[in-house]
Every structure is written in structure tokens, then in C-alpha cells.
One Martini backbone bead per residue (centre of mass of N, CA, C, O) as a GRO file, in nm:
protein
  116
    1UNK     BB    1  -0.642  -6.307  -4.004
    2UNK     BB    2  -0.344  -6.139  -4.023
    3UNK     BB    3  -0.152  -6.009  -3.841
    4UNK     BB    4  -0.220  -5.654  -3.924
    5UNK     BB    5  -0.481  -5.660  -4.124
    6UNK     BB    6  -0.229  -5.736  -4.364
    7UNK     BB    7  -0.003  -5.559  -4.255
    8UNK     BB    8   0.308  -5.497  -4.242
    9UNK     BB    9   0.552  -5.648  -4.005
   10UNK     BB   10   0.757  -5.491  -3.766
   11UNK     BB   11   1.070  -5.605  -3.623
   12UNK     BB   12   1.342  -5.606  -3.434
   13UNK     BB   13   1.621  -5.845  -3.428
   14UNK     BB   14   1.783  -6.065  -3.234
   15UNK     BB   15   2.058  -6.205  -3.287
   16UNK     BB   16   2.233  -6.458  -3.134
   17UNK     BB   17   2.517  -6.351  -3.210
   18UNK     BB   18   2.480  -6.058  -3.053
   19UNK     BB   19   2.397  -6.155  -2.763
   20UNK     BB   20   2.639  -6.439  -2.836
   21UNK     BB   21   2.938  -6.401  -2.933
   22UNK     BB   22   3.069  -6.687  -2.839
   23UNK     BB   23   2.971  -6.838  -3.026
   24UNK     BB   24   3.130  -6.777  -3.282
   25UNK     BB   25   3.419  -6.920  -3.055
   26UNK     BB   26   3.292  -7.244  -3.023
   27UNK     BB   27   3.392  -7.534  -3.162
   28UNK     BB   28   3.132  -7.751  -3.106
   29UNK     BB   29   2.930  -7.593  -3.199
   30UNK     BB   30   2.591  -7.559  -3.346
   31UNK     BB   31   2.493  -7.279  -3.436
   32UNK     BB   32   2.146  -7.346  -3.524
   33UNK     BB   33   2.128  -7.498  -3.199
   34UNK     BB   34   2.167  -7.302  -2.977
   35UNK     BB   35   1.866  -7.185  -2.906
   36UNK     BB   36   1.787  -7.474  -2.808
   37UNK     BB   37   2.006  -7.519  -2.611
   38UNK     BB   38   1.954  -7.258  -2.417
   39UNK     BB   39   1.655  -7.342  -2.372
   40UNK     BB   40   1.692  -7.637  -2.228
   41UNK     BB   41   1.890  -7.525  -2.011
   42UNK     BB   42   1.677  -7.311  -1.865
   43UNK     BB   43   1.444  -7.530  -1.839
   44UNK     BB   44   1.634  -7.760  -1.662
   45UNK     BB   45   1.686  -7.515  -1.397
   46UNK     BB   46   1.396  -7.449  -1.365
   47UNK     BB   47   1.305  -7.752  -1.297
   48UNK     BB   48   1.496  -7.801  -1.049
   49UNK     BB   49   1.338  -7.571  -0.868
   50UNK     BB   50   1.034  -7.648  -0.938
   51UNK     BB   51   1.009  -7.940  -0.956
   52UNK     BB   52   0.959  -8.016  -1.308
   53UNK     BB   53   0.921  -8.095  -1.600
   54UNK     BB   54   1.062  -8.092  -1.883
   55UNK     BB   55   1.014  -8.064  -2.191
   56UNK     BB   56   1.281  -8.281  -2.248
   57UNK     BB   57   1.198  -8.565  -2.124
   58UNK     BB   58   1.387  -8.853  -2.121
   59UNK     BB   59   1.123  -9.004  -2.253
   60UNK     BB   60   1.114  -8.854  -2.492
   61UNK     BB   61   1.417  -8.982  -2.551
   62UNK     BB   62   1.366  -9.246  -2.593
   63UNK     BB   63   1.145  -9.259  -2.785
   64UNK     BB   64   1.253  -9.125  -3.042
   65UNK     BB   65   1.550  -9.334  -3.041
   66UNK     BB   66   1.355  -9.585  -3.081
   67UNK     BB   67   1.245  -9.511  -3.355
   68UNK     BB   68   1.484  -9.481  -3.500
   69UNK     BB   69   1.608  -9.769  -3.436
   70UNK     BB   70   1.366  -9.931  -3.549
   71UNK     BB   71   1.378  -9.819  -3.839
   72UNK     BB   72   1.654  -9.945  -3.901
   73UNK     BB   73   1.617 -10.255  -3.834
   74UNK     BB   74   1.385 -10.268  -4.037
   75UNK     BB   75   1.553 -10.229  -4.287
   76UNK     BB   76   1.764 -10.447  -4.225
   77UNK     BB   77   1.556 -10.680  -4.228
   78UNK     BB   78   1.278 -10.637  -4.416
   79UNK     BB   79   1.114 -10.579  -4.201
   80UNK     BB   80   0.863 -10.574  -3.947
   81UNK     BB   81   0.776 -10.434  -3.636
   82UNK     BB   82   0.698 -10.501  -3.274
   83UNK     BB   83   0.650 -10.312  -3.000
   84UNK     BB   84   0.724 -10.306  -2.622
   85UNK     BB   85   0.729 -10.075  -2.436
   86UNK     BB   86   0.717 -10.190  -2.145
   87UNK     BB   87   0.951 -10.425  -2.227
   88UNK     BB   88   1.155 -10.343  -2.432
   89UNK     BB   89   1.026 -10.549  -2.711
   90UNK     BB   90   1.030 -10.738  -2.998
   91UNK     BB   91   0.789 -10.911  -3.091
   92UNK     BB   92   0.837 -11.206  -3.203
   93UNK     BB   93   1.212 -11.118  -3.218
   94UNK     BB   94   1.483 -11.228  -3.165
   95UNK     BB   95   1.681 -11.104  -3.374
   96UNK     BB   96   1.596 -10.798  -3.318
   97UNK     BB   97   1.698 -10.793  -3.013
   98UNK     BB   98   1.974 -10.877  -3.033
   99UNK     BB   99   2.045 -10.598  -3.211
  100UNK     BB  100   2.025 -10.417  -3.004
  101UNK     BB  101   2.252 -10.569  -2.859
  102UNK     BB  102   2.584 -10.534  -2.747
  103UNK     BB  103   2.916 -10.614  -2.715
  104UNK     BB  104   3.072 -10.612  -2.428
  105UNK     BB  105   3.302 -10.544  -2.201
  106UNK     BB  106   3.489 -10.648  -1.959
  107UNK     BB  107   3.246 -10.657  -1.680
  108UNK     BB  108   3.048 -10.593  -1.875
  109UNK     BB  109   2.662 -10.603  -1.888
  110UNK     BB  110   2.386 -10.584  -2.018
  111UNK     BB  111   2.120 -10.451  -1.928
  112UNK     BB  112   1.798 -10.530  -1.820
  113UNK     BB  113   1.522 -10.416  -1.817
  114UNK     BB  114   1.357 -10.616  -1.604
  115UNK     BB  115   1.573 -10.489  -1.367
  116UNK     BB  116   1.630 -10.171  -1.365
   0.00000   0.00000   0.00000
């Protein structure tokens, strides 16, 4: 049964950029996603002071990260990949490893996931 028993509910709105009247002469916000980086920016803070991980941990971009990179790189080659989490490096496909990493400009060196 929906809440209010069927019946229509009301609740007066605060829109964010009431609340945050900055939002809007901001240059670079990207204001449909500001509610959601000031959650994240809130939690981020409270889990400083908690030692607790935030929602959104580091881990978490990583995942997310890899599997775009790995679907466009699969795209690309036009073939399916078999990614191996621990190691970061795809399963037995040296030219799609290869596209992974980019050249540096010295004295820079691409660092190895083996070993950083």
C-alpha cells in the first residue's frame, strides 16, 4: 500500500539552490549534481573525524573506473576481456594491457600496480 494510505501527500520542497543561492553564480558546478557533491563533500568530512569510510571510498572509483576503461577498451579491440582484479592487468591479452597504460614524458614512468 502506498504511504498516505492512497491518499495524495504534500510536503513543501526546499530546492537546493534556495537553500544555496551561491549555486547559481558558480562558473564550474555542474548544478543537477551540487546536492549530490555536497553529500559527499558532507560525508567525506564526518568520516575524517569518525575514521570510518565514506560512501563513495576510493575503492569504489576505482571499480567503477576500471569497468568503463575496460568497456570502451573491449569495444575497441572488438573483443571481450577477462580483467583480473588483483593484479590489474587483463588475463592473457598483452595489446589490451599495452592500451591500458599511456606514455609518459620523462622523467616520468608509468608506475607498475606490482609494486606501487
Amino acid at each position: 500500500m502506498p504511504a498516505g494510505n492512497g491518499q495524495p501527500l504534500h510536503e513543501d520542497v526546499t530546492y537546493e539552490f534556495d537553500q544555496f543561492p551561491e549555486d547559481r553564480t558558480e562558473k564550474d558546478l555542474e548544478t543537477h549534481v551540487a546536492p549530490a557533491i555536497r553529500a559527499h563533500m558532507r560525508d567525506f568530512l564526518a568520516c575524517i573525524e569518525s575514521r570510518q569510510k565514506p560512501v563513495a571510498d576510493i575503492e569504489q572509483g576505482y571499480m567503477s573506473a576500471t569497468a568503463c576503461i575496460l568497456a570502451n577498451l573491449s569495444m575497441q579491440l572488438g573483443r571481450s576481456l577477462q580483467w583480473d582484479h588483483a593484479r590489474g592487468v587483463v588475463v592473457n591479452d598483452e595489446e589490451a594491457n599495452r592500451l591500458l597504460r599511456r606514455p609518459y614524458r620523462a622523467p616520468w614512468v608509468h608506475p607498475d600496480p606490482g609494486i606501487v
